[in-house]
One Martini backbone bead per residue (centre of mass of N, CA, C, O) as a GRO file, in nm:
protein
  227
    1MET     BB    1  -6.051   2.627  -3.981
    2LEU     BB    2  -5.833   2.513  -3.780
    3VAL     BB    3  -5.649   2.758  -3.799
    4GLY     BB    4  -5.855   2.952  -3.683
    5ILE     BB    5  -5.876   2.826  -3.405
    6PHE     BB    6  -5.582   2.864  -3.324
    7ASN     BB    7  -5.578   3.168  -3.370
    8ASN     BB    8  -5.805   3.210  -3.144
    9GLY     BB    9  -5.701   3.019  -2.888
   10ARG     BB   10  -5.879   2.766  -2.807
   11LEU     BB   11  -5.619   2.534  -2.811
   12LEU     BB   12  -5.348   2.660  -2.719
   13TRP     BB   13  -5.370   2.677  -2.410
   14PRO     BB   14  -5.429   2.382  -2.338
   15CYS     BB   15  -5.170   2.271  -2.465
   16PHE     BB   16  -4.976   2.439  -2.301
   17ILE     BB   17  -5.063   2.334  -2.021
   18VAL     BB   18  -5.013   2.034  -2.071
   19GLY     BB   19  -4.715   2.063  -2.143
   20PHE     BB   20  -4.630   2.195  -1.878
   21LEU     BB   21  -4.720   1.967  -1.689
   22ILE     BB   22  -4.545   1.747  -1.814
   23SER     BB   23  -4.273   1.890  -1.777
   24PHE     BB   24  -4.298   1.928  -1.471
   25ALA     BB   25  -4.322   1.625  -1.403
   26LEU     BB   26  -4.050   1.545  -1.530
   27LEU     BB   27  -3.878   1.733  -1.358
   28ILE     BB   28  -3.952   1.614  -1.085
   29LYS     BB   29  -3.856   1.328  -1.153
   30LEU     BB   30  -3.563   1.407  -1.215
   31ILE     BB   31  -3.497   1.528  -0.938
   32LYS     BB   32  -3.559   1.273  -0.774
   33SER     BB   33  -3.352   1.097  -0.920
   34MET     BB   34  -3.103   1.270  -0.845
   35VAL     BB   35  -3.139   1.247  -0.539
   36TYR     BB   36  -3.130   0.938  -0.529
   37LEU     BB   37  -2.854   0.908  -0.664
   38ASP     BB   38  -2.703   1.063  -0.444
   39LYS     BB   39  -2.768   0.856  -0.218
   40ILE     BB   40  -2.634   0.618  -0.355
   41MET     BB   41  -2.350   0.744  -0.369
   42LEU     BB   42  -2.319   0.777  -0.064
   43GLY     BB   43  -2.348   0.475   0.002
   44ALA     BB   44  -2.101   0.387  -0.169
   45LYS     BB   45  -1.897   0.566  -0.018
   46ASP     BB   46  -1.934   0.435   0.259
   47ALA     BB   47  -1.844   0.153   0.171
   48ALA     BB   48  -1.555   0.240   0.080
   49SER     BB   49  -1.499   0.352   0.394
   50GLY     BB   50  -1.650   0.109   0.587
   51GLU     BB   51  -1.964   0.172   0.588
   52LEU     BB   52  -2.197  -0.108   0.656
   53THR     BB   53  -2.476  -0.007   0.807
   54TYR     BB   54  -2.574   0.153   0.579
   55LYS     BB   55  -2.897   0.184   0.420
   56ILE     BB   56  -3.046   0.196   0.124
   57GLU     BB   57  -3.313   0.315  -0.015
   58GLU     BB   58  -3.584   0.128  -0.169
   59ARG     BB   59  -3.747   0.250  -0.458
   60GLY     BB   60  -3.937   0.071  -0.604
   61LYS     BB   61  -3.879   0.069  -0.953
   62GLY     BB   62  -3.575   0.014  -1.126
   63TYR     BB   63  -3.253   0.100  -1.176
   64LEU     BB   64  -3.203   0.248  -0.904
   65SER     BB   65  -3.320   0.030  -0.719
   66ASN     BB   66  -3.130  -0.196  -0.815
   67LEU     BB   67  -2.871  -0.051  -0.735
   68ALA     BB   68  -2.933  -0.030  -0.432
   69HIS     BB   69  -2.966  -0.333  -0.386
   70ASP     BB   70  -2.679  -0.418  -0.473
   71ILE     BB   71  -2.524  -0.247  -0.266
   72ASN     BB   72  -2.653  -0.372  -0.015
   73ASN     BB   73  -2.551  -0.660  -0.073
   74ILE     BB   74  -2.252  -0.596  -0.066
   75LYS     BB   75  -2.246  -0.481   0.224
   76GLU     BB   76  -2.353  -0.737   0.363
   77GLY     BB   77  -2.127  -0.924   0.270
   78LEU     BB   78  -1.895  -0.761   0.400
   79ARG     BB   79  -2.000  -0.769   0.690
   80LYS     BB   80  -1.997  -1.078   0.724
   81SER     BB   81  -1.701  -1.120   0.652
   82LEU     BB   82  -1.585  -0.938   0.877
   83LYS     BB   83  -1.713  -1.088   1.115
   84ASN     BB   84  -1.575  -1.363   1.058
   85GLU     BB   85  -1.284  -1.259   1.070
   86MET     BB   86  -1.293  -1.152   1.361
   87LYS     BB   87  -1.364  -1.424   1.487
   88SER     BB   88  -1.113  -1.574   1.383
   89GLU     BB   89  -0.901  -1.386   1.514
   90LYS     BB   90  -0.995  -1.430   1.806
   91MET     BB   91  -0.947  -1.738   1.812
   92LYS     BB   92  -0.648  -1.724   1.740
   93SER     BB   93  -0.559  -1.548   1.979
   94GLU     BB   94  -0.659  -1.740   2.203
   95LEU     BB   95  -0.488  -1.983   2.121
   96ILE     BB   96  -0.210  -1.852   2.151
   97THR     BB   97  -0.240  -1.771   2.445
   98ASN     BB   98  -0.287  -2.056   2.560
   99VAL     BB   99  -0.026  -2.184   2.452
  100SER     BB  100   0.169  -1.993   2.592
  101HIS     BB  101   0.086  -2.069   2.879
  102ASP     BB  102   0.140  -2.379   2.853
  103LEU     BB  103   0.453  -2.339   2.792
  104LYS     BB  104   0.559  -2.178   3.036
  105THR     BB  105   0.552  -2.381   3.269
  106PRO     BB  106   0.758  -2.603   3.171
  107LEU     BB  107   0.986  -2.404   3.098
  108THR     BB  108   1.040  -2.297   3.380
  109SER     BB  109   1.133  -2.569   3.494
  110ILE     BB  110   1.369  -2.615   3.301
  111ILE     BB  111   1.528  -2.361   3.375
  112ASN     BB  112   1.562  -2.429   3.675
  113TYR     BB  113   1.716  -2.701   3.636
  114ILE     BB  114   1.949  -2.582   3.476
  115ASP     BB  115   2.043  -2.392   3.700
  116LEU     BB  116   2.113  -2.623   3.898
  117LEU     BB  117   2.320  -2.769   3.713
  118LYS     BB  118   2.525  -2.527   3.695
  119ARG     BB  119   2.599  -2.561   4.018
  120GLU     BB  120   2.716  -2.829   3.951
  121PRO     BB  121   2.987  -3.071   3.963
  122ILE     BB  122   3.012  -3.163   3.650
  123GLU     BB  123   3.096  -3.471   3.491
  124PRO     BB  124   3.217  -3.399   3.228
  125GLU     BB  125   3.278  -3.131   3.027
  126SER     BB  126   3.062  -3.202   2.811
  127ALA     BB  127   2.818  -3.169   3.002
  128ARG     BB  128   2.845  -2.860   3.026
  129ASP     BB  129   2.792  -2.807   2.729
  130TYR     BB  130   2.505  -2.918   2.725
  131ILE     BB  131   2.392  -2.720   2.933
  132ALA     BB  132   2.455  -2.465   2.769
  133VAL     BB  133   2.271  -2.538   2.536
  134LEU     BB  134   2.010  -2.564   2.698
  135ASP     BB  135   2.014  -2.275   2.803
  136SER     BB  136   2.003  -2.131   2.529
  137LYS     BB  137   1.744  -2.268   2.416
  138SER     BB  138   1.549  -2.195   2.647
  139GLN     BB  139   1.580  -1.887   2.619
  140ARG     BB  140   1.486  -1.878   2.329
  141LEU     BB  141   1.205  -2.000   2.381
  142LYS     BB  142   1.112  -1.781   2.573
  143ALA     BB  143   1.124  -1.548   2.369
  144LEU     BB  144   0.922  -1.669   2.167
  145ILE     BB  145   0.678  -1.685   2.358
  146GLU     BB  146   0.669  -1.383   2.422
  147ASP     BB  147   0.623  -1.294   2.130
  148LEU     BB  148   0.363  -1.453   2.088
  149PHE     BB  149   0.203  -1.312   2.311
  150GLU     BB  150   0.230  -1.023   2.201
  151ALA     BB  151   0.099  -1.075   1.924
  152SER     BB  152  -0.184  -1.174   2.035
  153SER     BB  153  -0.229  -0.894   2.209
  154GLY     BB  154  -0.109  -0.634   2.047
  155GLU     BB  155   0.182  -0.548   2.230
  156MET     BB  156   0.405  -0.503   2.035
  157GLU     BB  157   0.744  -0.395   2.064
  158LEU     BB  158   0.986  -0.183   1.932
  159ARG     BB  159   1.349  -0.188   1.966
  160LEU     BB  160   1.516   0.063   1.854
  161ALA     BB  161   1.831   0.048   1.666
  162LYS     BB  162   2.161   0.051   1.584
  163ILE     BB  163   2.245  -0.177   1.314
  164ASP     BB  164   2.453  -0.435   1.202
  165ILE     BB  165   2.345  -0.630   0.949
  166VAL     BB  166   2.593  -0.802   0.877
  167GLN     BB  167   2.661  -0.906   1.161
  168LEU     BB  168   2.386  -1.041   1.206
  169LEU     BB  169   2.415  -1.245   0.972
  170ARG     BB  170   2.673  -1.379   1.071
  171GLN     BB  171   2.554  -1.478   1.338
  172THR     BB  172   2.335  -1.656   1.215
  173LEU     BB  173   2.523  -1.842   1.055
  174GLY     BB  174   2.670  -1.944   1.307
  175GLU     BB  175   2.422  -2.083   1.439
  176PHE     BB  176   2.393  -2.271   1.151
  177ASP     BB  177   2.653  -2.428   1.086
  178GLU     BB  178   2.578  -2.723   1.151
  179LYS     BB  179   2.330  -2.753   0.963
  180LEU     BB  180   2.475  -2.673   0.701
  181THR     BB  181   2.675  -2.906   0.708
  182GLU     BB  182   2.466  -3.139   0.713
  183SER     BB  183   2.338  -3.030   0.428
  184LEU     BB  184   2.571  -2.957   0.226
  185LEU     BB  185   2.595  -2.643   0.229
  186GLU     BB  186   2.696  -2.361   0.030
  187ILE     BB  187   2.796  -2.048   0.134
  188ARG     BB  188   2.737  -1.743  -0.051
  189THR     BB  189   2.890  -1.435   0.002
  190ASN     BB  190   2.828  -1.052  -0.030
  191PHE     BB  191   2.996  -0.845   0.155
  192PRO     BB  192   3.065  -0.555   0.268
  193GLU     BB  193   3.326  -0.393   0.419
  194GLU     BB  194   3.138  -0.209   0.529
  195LYS     BB  195   2.917  -0.089   0.733
  196VAL     BB  196   2.560  -0.168   0.788
  197TYR     BB  197   2.299   0.041   0.879
  198VAL     BB  198   2.008   0.008   1.092
  199ASN     BB  199   1.673   0.075   1.202
  200GLY     BB  200   1.610  -0.166   1.462
  201ASP     BB  201   1.518  -0.489   1.577
  202GLY     BB  202   1.740  -0.726   1.656
  203ARG     BB  203   1.566  -0.970   1.751
  204ARG     BB  204   1.368  -0.969   1.500
  205LEU     BB  205   1.578  -0.980   1.276
  206PHE     BB  206   1.696  -1.247   1.366
  207ARG     BB  207   1.435  -1.402   1.310
  208VAL     BB  208   1.429  -1.362   1.011
  209PHE     BB  209   1.699  -1.500   0.947
  210GLU     BB  210   1.633  -1.765   1.089
  211ASN     BB  211   1.396  -1.848   0.908
  212LEU     BB  212   1.544  -1.848   0.639
  213ILE     BB  213   1.770  -2.055   0.715
  214SER     BB  214   1.582  -2.279   0.805
  215ASN     BB  215   1.452  -2.319   0.523
  216ILE     BB  216   1.710  -2.388   0.377
  217THR     BB  217   1.775  -2.654   0.540
  218LYS     BB  218   1.496  -2.795   0.465
  219TYR     BB  219   1.458  -2.726   0.121
  220SER     BB  220   1.728  -2.773   0.019
  221LEU     BB  221   1.946  -2.912  -0.177
  222ARG     BB  222   2.179  -3.121  -0.137
  223GLY     BB  223   2.491  -2.985  -0.226
  224THR     BB  224   2.437  -2.686  -0.253
  225ARG     BB  225   2.403  -2.344  -0.325
  226VAL     BB  226   2.405  -2.036  -0.126
  227TYR     BB  227   2.332  -1.678  -0.178
   0.00000   0.00000   0.00000
């Protein structure tokens, strides 16, 4: 008798309509979920590209909402971290700038007095040598302070030129000859016979070599060899 009822179509159409409505509702829900997932993916892509101000809408409850919430938390953490880092960098830059200014004033006076001493007939001859050393070191310090000021202001420019890198390293070693001797360090070099050219800023490359050799004299074990 039940089969007959179905065959007569009395319950077939209602079941079909209910099934269609359920399927349609599920399809709508699936489409909404896919659209929402697409927005979450766009928000994650923005975060990866550095856009940390955009906040993903958190809808209701469920896995997608939790995912959006987690991504928003990550972006907020990154934004706060970046803000603190920028603040720290700004404070560091201001400190370097202020220190550079504070050093410039007394250094200018020292350079002026050295210049006056150079014009005086000072004896003995060794005193003139001392003045020459003071003049060289003060000019070097002036250049360092200017570089420091440029670095803090973000306006450092490289003056590129063709440089014999081997000759530059020989010159740097010559500058540190006295300190290397005092440290009882034996320098072992292996320079090519031909000249080796690079395109760079000679003054700043000299600083690189200077820092390296300065660290060698400070931290190497006395009486050892340096390659």
